[in-house]
Coordinates of C-alpha atoms in Angstrom, one line a residue:
X1 CA 64.8 53.7 212.0
X2 CA 62.5 50.4 212.0
X3 CA 63.3 47.5 210.7
X4 CA 63.9 47.1 206.8
X5 CA 60.5 45.5 205.2
X6 CA 59.1 45.8 201.7
X7 CA 62.2 47.8 200.4
X8 CA 60.0 51.2 201.5
X9 CA 62.0 53.9 199.4
X10 CA 63.4 57.5 200.5
X11 CA 60.7 60.3 200.0
X12 CA 61.6 63.9 199.1
X13 CA 60.1 66.5 201.5
X14 CA 57.9 68.5 198.9
X15 CA 54.5 69.7 198.8
X16 CA 54.4 68.2 195.1
X17 CA 55.5 64.8 196.3
X18 CA 53.3 64.7 199.1
X19 CA 50.6 66.2 197.3
X20 CA 50.3 63.2 194.5
X21 CA 51.1 60.7 197.0
X22 CA 47.9 61.2 198.3
X23 CA 46.2 61.4 195.1
X24 CA 47.6 58.4 194.3
X25 CA 46.2 56.9 197.5
X26 CA 42.9 58.1 196.3
X27 CA 42.1 60.5 198.8
X28 CA 39.9 63.2 197.4
X29 CA 40.4 67.4 197.5
X30 CA 43.2 67.1 199.6
X31 CA 46.3 69.3 198.8
X32 CA 49.8 69.6 200.9
X33 CA 51.4 73.3 201.2
X34 CA 55.0 74.1 202.7
X35 CA 55.1 76.4 205.4
X36 CA 57.3 79.2 206.2
X37 CA 55.6 80.5 209.4
X38 CA 54.6 79.2 212.3
X39 CA 51.9 82.4 213.4
X40 CA 48.0 81.5 213.9
X41 CA 47.4 84.3 210.8
X42 CA 49.6 82.1 208.5
X43 CA 47.9 78.8 209.3
X44 CA 44.5 80.2 209.5
X45 CA 44.9 81.6 206.2
X46 CA 45.0 77.7 204.6
X47 CA 41.8 76.5 206.5
X48 CA 40.7 74.2 206.6
X49 CA 44.0 72.4 208.1
X50 CA 43.7 68.9 208.5
X51 CA 47.0 67.9 210.2
X52 CA 50.8 69.5 209.9
X53 CA 53.5 67.4 208.9
X54 CA 57.1 68.2 210.4
X55 CA 60.4 66.8 209.3
X56 CA 63.1 67.4 211.8
X57 CA 66.8 65.7 212.3
X58 CA 66.6 62.5 213.8
X59 CA 69.1 62.4 217.0
X60 CA 68.9 58.8 218.1
X61 CA 66.6 57.9 220.8
X62 CA 66.9 61.1 222.0
X63 CA 64.3 62.2 219.3
X64 CA 61.9 60.1 220.1
X65 CA 62.2 60.6 223.6
X66 CA 61.9 64.7 223.3
X67 CA 58.9 66.2 224.3
X68 CA 56.1 64.4 226.5
X69 CA 56.0 61.0 226.2
X70 CA 53.0 58.5 225.0
X71 CA 49.0 59.5 226.5
X72 CA 47.2 56.7 227.7
X73 CA 43.0 56.7 227.2
X74 CA 43.7 57.8 223.8
X75 CA 42.2 55.2 221.9
X76 CA 40.3 56.9 219.9
X77 CA 43.2 58.1 217.8
X78 CA 44.4 56.2 215.2
X79 CA 48.1 55.4 215.9
X80 CA 50.8 53.1 214.4
X81 CA 54.0 52.1 214.9
X82 CA 56.9 52.6 212.7
X83 CA 57.7 48.8 211.5
X84 CA 58.9 50.1 207.9
X85 CA 62.2 51.4 207.2
X86 CA 62.0 54.9 205.1
X87 CA 58.1 54.8 205.2
X88 CA 58.0 57.6 207.5
X89 CA 56.8 60.3 205.4
X90 CA 53.9 57.7 203.9
X91 CA 53.5 56.8 207.7
X92 CA 53.1 61.0 208.6
X93 CA 50.7 61.6 206.0
X94 CA 48.4 58.8 206.9
X95 CA 48.5 59.8 210.6
X96 CA 46.5 63.1 209.2
X97 CA 44.3 61.2 207.0
X98 CA 43.3 58.2 208.9
X99 CA 42.5 60.5 211.7
X100 CA 40.5 62.7 209.7
X101 CA 38.4 60.5 208.0
X102 CA 35.2 62.5 208.7
X103 CA 36.0 65.4 207.0
X104 CA 38.3 63.6 204.1
X105 CA 36.9 61.7 201.5
X106 CA 39.8 58.9 201.8
X107 CA 38.5 56.4 198.9
X108 CA 38.3 52.8 198.6
X109 CA 42.3 51.9 199.4
X110 CA 42.4 54.0 202.2
X111 CA 39.2 53.2 203.5
X112 CA 39.8 49.5 203.5
X113 CA 42.9 49.8 204.5
X114 CA 41.6 52.1 207.6
X115 CA 38.6 48.7 208.3
X116 CA 41.2 46.3 208.6
X117 CA 43.8 47.8 210.9
X118 CA 41.7 50.3 213.4
X119 CA 40.9 47.1 215.8
X120 CA 44.5 46.2 215.7
X121 CA 47.0 47.6 217.8
X122 CA 49.5 49.7 216.9
X123 CA 52.3 47.2 216.4
X124 CA 49.9 45.2 214.6
X125 CA 48.7 48.2 212.6
X126 CA 52.4 48.9 211.6
X127 CA 52.8 45.7 210.4
X128 CA 49.4 45.9 208.2
X129 CA 50.8 49.0 206.6
X130 CA 54.0 47.0 205.9
X131 CA 51.9 44.6 203.7
X132 CA 49.8 46.9 201.9
X133 CA 51.1 46.3 198.7
X134 CA 48.6 49.4 196.8
X135 CA 50.2 51.9 199.4
X136 CA 53.9 50.4 199.1
X137 CA 53.4 51.0 195.6
X138 CA 52.3 54.6 195.3
X139 CA 55.2 55.4 197.8
X140 CA 57.6 53.8 195.6
X141 CA 56.4 55.1 192.5
X142 CA 58.9 58.1 193.7
X143 CA 62.3 55.7 193.6
X144 CA 64.8 57.6 192.4
X145 CA 67.1 55.9 189.6
X146 CA 70.4 55.0 190.9
X147 CA 73.8 54.9 188.5
X148 CA 75.1 52.4 190.3
X149 CA 73.1 49.7 192.1
X150 CA 74.4 48.0 195.9
X151 CA 72.8 45.0 197.8
X152 CA 74.7 46.0 200.9
X153 CA 72.8 47.6 203.4
X154 CA 74.3 49.2 206.7
X155 CA 72.1 50.9 209.6
X156 CA 72.3 54.6 209.9
X157 CA 75.6 55.5 212.4
X158 CA 75.9 58.8 214.4
X159 CA 78.2 60.2 211.7
X160 CA 75.3 60.1 209.1
X161 CA 71.9 62.7 208.6
X162 CA 68.9 60.9 209.2
X163 CA 65.8 63.0 209.1
X164 CA 62.6 61.9 210.7
X165 CA 58.8 63.0 209.9
X166 CA 56.0 63.0 212.4
X167 CA 52.7 64.6 212.6
X168 CA 50.4 67.1 214.8
X169 CA 46.6 66.5 214.2
X170 CA 43.4 67.4 216.4
X171 CA 41.5 64.9 217.5
X172 CA 38.2 65.0 219.8
X173 CA 39.1 68.4 220.7
X174 CA 42.8 67.1 221.8
X175 CA 46.4 68.2 220.1
X176 CA 47.8 65.0 219.4
X177 CA 51.5 64.6 218.2
X178 CA 51.9 61.3 216.7
X179 CA 55.1 59.8 215.8
X180 CA 55.7 56.2 214.7
X181 CA 58.8 55.5 216.7
X182 CA 57.0 56.1 219.8
X183 CA 54.9 53.6 221.5
X184 CA 51.5 55.9 221.3
X185 CA 50.1 59.4 220.7
X186 CA 51.4 61.9 222.4
X187 CA 48.6 64.1 223.9
X188 CA 49.2 68.5 224.2
X189 CA 46.7 69.0 225.9
X190 CA 42.6 70.2 225.5
X191 CA 42.4 73.2 222.4
X192 CA 39.8 75.3 221.0
X193 CA 41.5 75.9 218.6
X194 CA 44.4 74.4 217.8
X195 CA 45.9 76.1 215.1
X196 CA 46.8 78.7 217.6
X197 CA 48.4 76.2 219.7
X198 CA 50.4 74.4 217.3
X199 CA 53.1 76.7 217.0
X200 CA 54.0 77.1 220.2
X201 CA 54.5 73.3 220.6
X202 CA 56.5 72.7 217.5
X203 CA 58.1 75.9 218.8
X204 CA 58.8 74.2 222.1
X205 CA 60.5 71.3 219.6
X206 CA 62.5 73.0 217.6
X207 CA 64.0 74.8 220.9
X208 CA 65.7 71.5 221.7
X209 CA 68.1 71.7 219.4
X210 CA 71.0 73.3 218.9
X211 CA 71.0 77.2 217.6
X212 CA 73.1 75.9 214.4
X213 CA 70.4 73.6 213.6
X214 CA 68.0 74.7 210.8
X215 CA 66.9 72.1 209.1
X216 CA 63.6 71.7 209.6
X217 CA 60.9 71.6 207.2
X218 CA 57.0 72.2 207.8
X219 CA 54.3 71.2 205.5
X220 CA 50.4 71.3 206.2
X221 CA 47.6 68.9 204.9
X222 CA 44.8 71.3 203.7
X223 CA 41.4 71.2 201.6
X224 CA 42.2 71.3 198.0
X225 CA 42.5 75.3 197.3
X226 CA 40.9 75.1 193.9
X227 CA 37.9 74.0 195.5
X228 CA 37.5 75.7 198.3
X229 CA 37.8 79.0 195.9
X230 CA 35.5 77.6 193.2
X231 CA 32.9 77.3 195.8
X232 CA 33.2 80.9 196.7
X233 CA 33.3 82.1 193.3
X234 CA 29.8 80.0 193.0
X235 CA 28.8 81.9 196.1
X236 CA 29.4 85.2 194.8
X237 CA 27.8 84.7 191.4
X238 CA 24.2 84.1 193.2
X239 CA 25.0 87.6 195.2
X240 CA 26.0 89.3 192.2
X241 CA 22.5 87.9 190.4
X242 CA 20.5 88.9 192.9
X243 CA 21.7 92.7 192.7
X244 CA 21.9 92.6 189.2
X245 CA 17.8 91.7 189.7
X246 CA 17.6 94.2 192.3
X247 CA 19.2 96.9 190.5
X248 CA 16.9 96.3 187.2
X249 CA 13.6 97.1 189.6
X250 CA 15.4 100.2 191.2
X251 CA 15.7 100.9 187.4
X252 CA 12.2 101.1 186.9
X253 CA 11.1 103.1 189.5
X254 CA 11.0 106.9 189.6
X255 CA 11.3 107.4 193.2
X256 CA 14.0 110.1 194.1
X257 CA 15.0 107.6 196.8
X258 CA 15.6 104.3 194.5
X259 CA 18.1 106.7 192.2
X260 CA 20.8 106.5 196.1
X261 CA 19.7 103.0 196.2
X262 CA 20.9 102.1 192.6
X263 CA 24.4 103.9 193.4
X264 CA 24.4 101.7 196.3
X265 CA 23.5 98.4 194.6
X266 CA 26.1 99.5 191.6
X267 CA 28.9 99.6 194.1
X268 CA 28.0 96.6 195.5
X269 CA 28.4 95.0 192.4
X270 CA 31.3 96.1 191.5
X271 CA 33.2 95.7 194.9
X272 CA 31.6 91.6 194.6
X273 CA 32.9 91.8 190.4
X274 CA 36.6 92.7 191.6
X275 CA 36.6 89.9 194.6
X276 CA 35.7 88.0 191.7
X277 CA 38.6 88.5 189.7
X278 CA 40.9 88.2 192.6
X279 CA 39.6 84.6 193.1
X280 CA 39.5 83.8 189.9
X281 CA 43.7 84.9 189.7
X282 CA 44.0 82.8 192.7
X283 CA 42.3 79.8 191.2
X284 CA 44.9 80.3 188.3
X285 CA 48.1 80.3 190.7
X286 CA 46.6 77.2 192.2
X287 CA 46.0 75.3 188.6
X288 CA 49.7 76.6 187.8
X289 CA 51.1 75.1 191.1
X290 CA 49.5 71.7 190.0
X291 CA 50.7 72.0 186.8
X292 CA 54.4 72.4 188.1
X293 CA 54.1 69.7 190.5
X294 CA 53.1 67.0 187.8
X295 CA 56.1 68.4 185.4
X296 CA 58.5 68.5 188.6
X297 CA 57.2 65.0 189.4
X298 CA 57.6 63.7 186.1
X299 CA 61.1 64.5 186.5
X300 CA 62.0 63.2 189.5
X301 CA 60.7 59.7 188.4
X302 CA 62.4 59.5 185.2
X303 CA 65.2 57.8 184.4
X304 CA 68.3 60.0 182.9
X305 CA 70.9 58.1 183.6
X306 CA 70.8 56.1 180.1
X307 CA 70.8 59.7 178.0
X308 CA 73.6 60.7 179.9
X309 CA 75.5 57.6 179.5
X310 CA 74.8 57.5 175.8
X311 CA 76.2 61.4 175.5
X312 CA 79.2 60.7 177.3
X313 CA 80.2 57.3 175.2
X314 CA 79.5 59.2 172.3
X315 CA 81.5 62.4 173.2
X316 CA 84.3 59.8 174.3
X317 CA 84.1 58.3 170.4
X318 CA 84.6 61.7 169.0
X319 CA 87.1 62.5 171.4
X320 CA 86.0 65.5 172.8
X321 CA 84.7 64.2 176.3
X322 CA 88.1 65.0 178.1
X323 CA 88.6 68.4 176.7
X324 CA 85.2 69.1 177.9
X325 CA 86.0 67.2 181.5
X326 CA 88.6 70.1 181.6
X327 CA 86.6 72.6 180.5
X328 CA 84.1 72.1 182.9
X329 CA 87.1 71.9 186.0
X330 CA 88.2 75.1 184.9
X331 CA 84.8 76.8 185.1
X332 CA 84.1 75.5 188.6
X333 CA 87.2 76.6 190.0
X334 CA 86.3 80.2 188.3
X335 CA 83.4 79.8 190.5
X336 CA 84.7 78.9 193.6
X337 CA 87.6 82.0 193.6
X338 CA 84.6 84.5 192.1
X339 CA 83.6 86.5 195.2
X340 CA 79.9 86.3 196.5
X341 CA 77.9 89.0 195.9
X342 CA 75.4 89.6 198.9

């Protein structure tokens, strides 16, 4: 998909990968969450949601011709055509970030790129992305180590499973689909609450595939949950502090009705402390998630091939490689013969 400019690597559809890509491009307080449901409650629970990224199996030209066609009069939408092979993941991310610059702190690299390219036509924006060394370097930081390198390059055939990323983003009170393989953005209409409307649009897109095709993936670009939760804790601390002062004043008051008020305020403080503990637990979960992202991404980037080579070489020198290989084959056969446990 697209011409081979810049040798951009394939990117795994993973929230940890996408979150680190966004961070390394310089955008602040943004993360990516994987979605398992399109219902409105699930989407609103993650608010604010800046955009959605949808992964599907590309079926040649029909994939880009499906759904509605490009819409005229959408010049206010930042849209770039895909020129770069394998860059659709990063392009889908940028389609969200660069259209939500009023709500997202983009950082120097993305601000400079947007300022430079915003007045260009969509095809020239795609070429500008091709030549943006900073963005390409961040993208290619996730290249997978290969045991065997080949200079042979061939276009994908109909027998290959090729997947493509597109974005859904609200701009100016309308819902847009941004697919770099199209000539322009697709306008899905006016929306007062795009999280209520986008599910139906994506479901319709999925229904265009056969019932046997289940390989879809949906990611939400959202504000950093840790920051939002911490802000809620700060607000709650202020409310608790006010109630504690109120409680202290009430305890100095000997009037009978003050005792009832004391009980009411103590109850409010108890509920707020309980809610605060829940928020702190949610922050811990988010921190653990980000720590796992860092570990998983480090493992993705690490080249284990030299270690495996030396291990196999050492086993061969000791004469244990052949027997270990046969043992592994037998274990594999046993596993395939075992009945599946439902």
